[in-house]
Amino acid sequence: MQASKYLVSLLVVSFVPGLCIRFEGDVVLDDTEGGLFGALSDGKDGWFGVDGYPAKIVRIELGLGGIESEGSNNGLTDMVELSRLVFESKEERLWCIVPEPRDPASSSWFAYIGVGNPQGRLVKVDLLGMRRIGYVDLSNQDIRAGVVVGEHAYFITSSKPATVMRCPTKEMFHGDTFRPLEVGLALGEHSVQAVFPDAAGQHLILGTYTQPAKVVRLPAPGVAGDGLAGLGP
């Protein structure tokens, strides 16, 4: 009797509209030999990084524009590849996509793409125009994660321990000789794969891909007025 009660409960939950997860379609992307690595969306389209030779960015129309309510398929259309941006032939692999905050009034939306070859290179792209803006070589280590807070971008390298680099976004791509302000993390704090700011934009929260894992909190200099030395553990 007890087992029957649980079975009935399970069946009821499974068929309540809006509570089940179901397949609604897919789109096959040709020439994506390295798989997808990194993604973001504006709610209408999605941009996916291709870990390829060379790296690429693919823009997908998600087909979500006509949804009227949760659990309804009204207005759903097929997902379609709209365009792709192919990087230069020597810019291989793709580790991260770091977007600036989206300004709805602007015709551009910039993002910084960390590639694995050449190591430490960031490629700046306009996601809406699907065009390359430029590049900067920041480090001799891969850039695995990053976040933009205000007028500064913070990028984290694959070094052991990891290095956090602070870059003013308005100056980064005025030439390929730009050098950021840098600070190293503590011993054992490396392989940072995730980073985000707090709600006030005054601290960075970093997550490491280590055993044991670590969550590291740092002040964001240039935003809260802290000195760069404050980035230490």
Short mmCIF file of C-alpha atoms in Angstrom, two decimals:
data_model
loop_
_atom_site.label_atom_id
_atom_site.label_comp_id
_atom_site.label_asym_id
_atom_site.label_seq_id
_atom_site.Cartn_x
_atom_site.Cartn_y
_atom_site.Cartn_z
CA MET A 1 0.00 0.00 0.00
CA GLN A 2 2.81 2.36 0.92
CA ALA A 3 4.60 1.65 -2.39
CA SER A 4 1.37 2.30 -4.31
CA LYS A 5 0.98 5.68 -2.64
CA TYR A 6 4.47 6.72 -3.71
CA LEU A 7 3.85 5.46 -7.26
CA VAL A 8 0.67 7.51 -7.56
CA SER A 9 2.50 10.59 -6.28
CA LEU A 10 5.28 10.08 -8.80
CA LEU A 11 2.83 9.75 -11.67
CA VAL A 12 0.95 12.88 -10.66
CA VAL A 13 4.13 14.93 -10.55
CA SER A 14 5.29 13.56 -13.88
CA PHE A 15 2.20 14.74 -15.74
CA VAL A 16 1.67 18.16 -14.18
CA PRO A 17 2.09 20.69 -17.05
CA GLY A 18 5.28 22.70 -16.81
CA LEU A 19 7.01 20.32 -14.37
CA CYS A 20 8.36 17.77 -16.81
CA ILE A 21 11.49 18.09 -18.95
CA ARG A 22 10.96 17.10 -22.54
CA PHE A 23 12.80 17.17 -25.85
CA GLU A 24 11.81 20.12 -28.05
CA GLY A 25 14.29 19.89 -30.92
CA ASP A 26 17.92 20.31 -31.82
CA VAL A 27 20.17 21.74 -34.49
CA VAL A 28 23.27 20.03 -35.88
CA LEU A 29 26.30 22.27 -36.37
CA ASP A 30 28.68 21.12 -39.09
CA ASP A 31 32.45 21.67 -38.91
CA THR A 32 32.61 21.79 -35.11
CA GLU A 33 35.29 19.17 -34.67
CA GLY A 34 36.35 20.30 -31.18
CA GLY A 35 32.86 20.48 -29.72
CA LEU A 36 31.20 23.45 -28.03
CA PHE A 37 32.89 25.29 -25.19
CA GLY A 38 31.23 28.33 -23.65
CA ALA A 39 27.86 29.91 -24.43
CA LEU A 40 25.71 32.96 -23.76
CA SER A 41 22.36 34.33 -24.86
CA ASP A 42 20.37 37.55 -25.11
CA GLY A 43 17.09 35.63 -24.74
CA LYS A 44 16.46 35.47 -28.49
CA ASP A 45 19.74 34.16 -29.94
CA GLY A 46 22.53 32.06 -28.50
CA TRP A 47 26.26 32.26 -29.15
CA PHE A 48 28.39 29.13 -28.79
CA GLY A 49 32.16 28.80 -28.82
CA VAL A 50 33.71 26.06 -30.95
CA ASP A 51 36.90 24.54 -29.57
CA GLY A 52 38.33 24.07 -33.04
CA TYR A 53 41.28 24.55 -35.37
CA PRO A 54 40.77 27.47 -35.73
CA ALA A 55 38.32 28.53 -33.02
CA LYS A 56 34.86 29.77 -34.04
CA ILE A 57 31.78 31.49 -32.67
CA VAL A 58 28.38 30.23 -33.93
CA ARG A 59 25.19 32.29 -33.58
CA ILE A 60 21.93 30.34 -33.24
CA GLU A 61 18.36 31.61 -33.43
CA LEU A 62 16.76 29.79 -30.49
CA GLY A 63 13.17 29.88 -31.79
CA LEU A 64 11.73 31.09 -28.48
CA GLY A 65 10.17 34.38 -29.54
CA GLY A 66 6.54 33.22 -29.58
CA ILE A 67 6.32 31.50 -26.19
CA GLU A 68 3.25 32.80 -24.36
CA SER A 69 3.29 30.93 -21.05
CA GLU A 70 5.20 28.31 -19.11
CA GLY A 71 4.56 24.85 -20.43
CA SER A 72 3.19 26.12 -23.75
CA ASN A 73 4.70 25.39 -27.14
CA ASN A 74 2.80 28.18 -28.87
CA GLY A 75 5.06 30.03 -31.27
CA LEU A 76 8.10 27.76 -30.92
CA THR A 77 10.08 27.46 -34.13
CA ASP A 78 13.08 25.39 -35.19
CA MET A 79 16.51 26.48 -34.03
CA VAL A 80 18.59 27.77 -36.93
CA GLU A 81 22.25 28.65 -37.36
CA LEU A 82 22.36 32.33 -38.34
CA SER A 83 26.07 32.94 -38.83
CA ARG A 84 29.52 32.01 -37.64
CA LEU A 85 32.74 33.89 -37.07
CA VAL A 86 35.93 31.97 -37.88
CA PHE A 87 39.08 33.13 -36.13
CA GLU A 88 42.49 33.45 -37.74
CA SER A 89 44.11 30.15 -38.72
CA LYS A 90 46.65 30.22 -35.88
CA GLU A 91 44.04 30.97 -33.19
CA GLU A 92 43.21 27.45 -32.07
CA ARG A 93 41.16 26.02 -29.21
CA LEU A 94 38.69 28.09 -27.19
CA TRP A 95 38.65 28.28 -23.40
CA CYS A 96 36.18 30.98 -22.43
CA ILE A 97 33.71 33.62 -23.64
CA VAL A 98 33.59 36.73 -21.46
CA PRO A 99 30.87 39.23 -22.48
CA GLU A 100 30.55 42.87 -21.54
CA PRO A 101 27.16 43.84 -20.06
CA ARG A 102 24.57 44.16 -22.83
CA ASP A 103 23.35 47.69 -23.64
CA PRO A 104 19.93 47.32 -25.38
CA ALA A 105 20.36 50.73 -27.00
CA SER A 106 23.66 49.78 -28.67
CA SER A 107 24.07 48.07 -32.03
CA SER A 108 27.14 46.23 -30.67
CA TRP A 109 27.72 43.71 -27.90
CA PHE A 110 31.37 42.97 -27.19
CA ALA A 111 32.90 39.82 -25.77
CA TYR A 112 36.42 38.58 -25.12
CA ILE A 113 37.38 35.09 -26.26
CA GLY A 114 40.27 33.24 -24.65
CA VAL A 115 42.02 30.92 -27.10
CA GLY A 116 44.58 28.22 -26.37
CA ASN A 117 46.97 29.03 -29.18
CA PRO A 118 48.69 31.44 -29.06
CA GLN A 119 48.62 31.01 -25.29
CA GLY A 120 47.23 33.95 -23.36
CA ARG A 121 45.53 35.56 -26.33
CA LEU A 122 42.17 37.31 -26.08
CA VAL A 123 40.18 38.03 -29.22
CA LYS A 124 37.60 40.81 -28.96
CA VAL A 125 34.46 40.28 -31.06
CA ASP A 126 31.17 42.07 -31.66
CA LEU A 127 28.52 39.40 -31.08
CA LEU A 128 25.71 41.29 -32.81
CA GLY A 129 27.76 42.17 -35.88
CA MET A 130 29.64 38.84 -35.77
CA ARG A 131 32.90 40.62 -36.53
CA ARG A 132 36.39 40.57 -35.11
CA ILE A 133 37.53 43.77 -33.40
CA GLY A 134 41.10 42.88 -32.50
CA TYR A 135 43.26 40.91 -30.13
CA VAL A 136 45.70 41.30 -27.27
CA ASP A 137 48.31 38.87 -25.95
CA LEU A 138 48.00 39.14 -22.17
CA SER A 139 49.98 36.22 -20.82
CA ASN A 140 52.09 33.17 -21.63
CA GLN A 141 49.39 31.03 -19.97
CA ASP A 142 45.89 30.13 -21.16
CA ILE A 143 43.06 32.39 -20.03
CA ARG A 144 40.40 30.03 -18.68
CA ALA A 145 37.81 32.39 -17.16
CA GLY A 146 36.89 36.03 -16.78
CA VAL A 147 34.23 38.59 -16.01
CA VAL A 148 33.61 42.26 -16.84
CA VAL A 149 32.73 44.59 -13.95
CA GLY A 150 32.14 48.23 -14.84
CA GLU A 151 34.97 49.46 -17.06
CA HIS A 152 37.37 46.70 -16.05
CA ALA A 153 37.70 43.10 -17.15
CA TYR A 154 39.24 40.46 -14.89
CA PHE A 155 40.83 37.42 -16.50
CA ILE A 156 42.27 34.36 -14.76
CA THR A 157 45.15 32.35 -16.20
CA SER A 158 45.88 28.63 -16.06
CA SER A 159 49.14 29.12 -14.13
CA LYS A 160 49.77 27.38 -10.78
CA PRO A 161 48.85 29.28 -8.71
CA ALA A 162 46.46 31.21 -10.92
CA THR A 163 47.01 34.85 -11.82
CA VAL A 164 44.21 37.44 -11.89
CA MET A 165 44.67 40.21 -14.46
CA ARG A 166 42.80 43.51 -14.35
CA CYS A 167 42.33 45.23 -17.70
CA PRO A 168 40.54 48.51 -18.59
CA THR A 169 38.22 47.50 -21.42
CA LYS A 170 38.46 50.85 -23.21
CA GLU A 171 42.25 50.55 -23.59
CA MET A 172 42.84 46.85 -24.15
CA PHE A 173 42.67 46.72 -27.92
CA HIS A 174 44.43 49.93 -28.95
CA GLY A 175 47.44 47.77 -29.77
CA ASP A 176 48.75 44.31 -29.10
CA THR A 177 51.38 45.42 -26.57
CA PHE A 178 48.96 46.16 -23.70
CA ARG A 179 50.03 44.74 -20.35
CA PRO A 180 47.53 44.29 -17.51
CA LEU A 181 47.92 44.69 -13.78
CA GLU A 182 48.49 41.23 -12.30
CA VAL A 183 48.38 39.49 -8.95
CA GLY A 184 48.96 35.83 -8.09
CA LEU A 185 46.65 33.75 -5.91
CA ALA A 186 47.80 31.60 -3.03
CA LEU A 187 49.52 28.24 -3.45
CA GLY A 188 46.92 25.60 -4.36
CA GLU A 189 44.52 28.13 -5.89
CA HIS A 190 44.61 27.30 -9.58
CA SER A 191 42.50 25.84 -12.39
CA VAL A 192 39.87 28.56 -11.94
CA GLN A 193 36.97 27.64 -14.21
CA ALA A 194 34.26 29.94 -12.84
CA VAL A 195 34.13 33.56 -11.70
CA PHE A 196 31.37 36.08 -11.03
CA PRO A 197 31.02 39.43 -9.21
CA ASP A 198 28.84 40.13 -6.19
CA ALA A 199 25.65 42.18 -6.65
CA ALA A 200 27.44 45.44 -5.81
CA GLY A 201 30.35 44.74 -8.17
CA GLN A 202 32.83 45.11 -5.31
CA HIS A 203 34.14 41.54 -5.06
CA LEU A 204 34.99 38.64 -7.34
CA ILE A 205 34.04 35.07 -6.42
CA LEU A 206 36.27 32.41 -8.00
CA GLY A 207 35.81 28.63 -8.07
CA THR A 208 38.75 26.26 -8.56
CA TYR A 209 38.79 22.92 -10.35
CA THR A 210 40.96 21.29 -7.68
CA GLN A 211 40.76 18.58 -5.02
CA PRO A 212 39.61 19.82 -2.61
CA ALA A 213 37.83 22.60 -4.45
CA LYS A 214 38.15 26.18 -3.22
CA VAL A 215 35.90 29.22 -3.47
CA VAL A 216 38.02 32.37 -3.30
CA ARG A 217 36.69 35.88 -2.62
CA LEU A 218 38.68 38.90 -3.76
CA PRO A 219 38.04 42.65 -3.71
CA ALA A 220 37.69 44.11 -7.20
CA PRO A 221 40.21 46.97 -7.35
CA GLY A 222 39.22 49.91 -9.49
CA VAL A 223 35.58 49.28 -8.65
CA ALA A 224 35.52 49.45 -4.86
CA GLY A 225 38.64 51.58 -4.55
CA ASP A 226 40.85 48.80 -3.11
CA GLY A 227 44.50 48.67 -4.02
CA LEU A 228 45.80 45.86 -6.17
CA ALA A 229 47.60 44.40 -3.13
CA GLY A 230 44.17 43.67 -1.71
CA LEU A 231 43.80 40.85 -4.21
CA GLY A 232 46.00 38.61 -2.05
CA PRO A 233 44.54 35.70 -0.09
#
